[in-house]
């Protein structure tokens, strides 16, 4: 199998200078039609591969422009030009999917399929088979409506201007106050933060209700019983199903929930509180949480030093990220929430988006997104654009493992607070796994019960969150007690069922942490091999390539917990 190509990249220019042109959908339609005619008329494998390359060229250009527009829109959702471009892609995206699918339908039934699989590997054909299942021209309008609803959610989140301590703040800018050492400040900040969701409850309820109904409608039109399996197919999950995921959640419930609860008790003891309420959970230590010991530019300078030393590959990669302005890290007004990594295929480079807020999360989000970006950079010469990134649960292994591979350099960022950071980071992994299972179990319930009312959904959320986090206490916050917490989790709106992926990857990242403690050189070689493979293999095959255990198998979680618990128990956290 030839897994790299000689596709020429455009000369690299700084992100701000990358020219943007709205794709000409008529020209794209013609390009696909020409490629399709060539493919159908081809008398040899070579001619069909030439037609595949034509489609790849169209895809690279469209994807680059869509990414540029999306990044510039999320950097400032108030920018009228890119707001209109975002609307354009909400409508153009389904048309582009239709054209891709028409070509894919011919590709998978080619008389030369066996030869193509030798050339490209089987993964692209398996994914194409799935993409044909999840798309039909009759759902075009529904897909556009779904896109518009997710954009509406994103804009509503970005619109948050919350009055707090005499200033208007975004949701991200409120986070440091929710970790304040003064309990009254924490309480007021949490009240203001969740108050935004309560004030806009009707709008959020309406958006989600419409999303559930439209996704269910799409599933029924495509012949699915409900949206659950359609969501799995959309995510390219070729090797596992809802039953395997339910069994995996059971492992988390039985093995991880007790560890997470004991860590919460340690937190309560450290904070000298009889009762830890929801507004206390952000503060980990009476002396305050670990925070980076410098401003954003300084953090990037330390990161450069770290990546220069980590490996020759990370040195080259991070140099390009900084030299060409391929990161936007500050939390600014009008900026969309969260953090992500995307890429510009025509330039063969990734891009990192984040919202720094002067908490330890700044370093975590940077190393996390750098893990995604590093993988994309390692896979930049993938023969097929589809192989530039793997499916999402595999993607998250690169990011979460990078967080742990960078541990030896955390002193650069946290100085005297390094142990505090590490304890929070590792214990946070164990507290996250039950939360990830909560989000997943909730979504299964929602789409298995699409007629449930917004109030019933919230009640079910609260029931599930208490199962996985029995010590949670929302005090007198009526909105959260009714089950409103999940509304802030954007994935539930925009990327249904994409969340258990983080937990699967977390279990793999913990395996890398254990391996790196024993033999760092071999662990890094396994990681690098995984990154270079990109999306050329499905999840479970990538795990084998990287010498990782399969999280779905009984005993996988149990194989990492002893080493992690041993480290956590070796730290006297009462002194942090």
mmCIF file of C-alpha atoms in Angstrom, residues 346 411 512:
data_model
loop_
_atom_site.group_PDB
_atom_site.id
_atom_site.type_symbol
_atom_site.label_atom_id
_atom_site.label_comp_id
_atom_site.label_asym_id
_atom_site.label_seq_id
_atom_site.Cartn_x
_atom_site.Cartn_y
_atom_site.Cartn_z
ATOM 1 C CA UNK A 346 -3.469 22.952 0.643
ATOM 2 C CA UNK A 411 8.291 22.844 35.654
ATOM 3 C CA UNK A 512 1.225 5.673 27.480
#
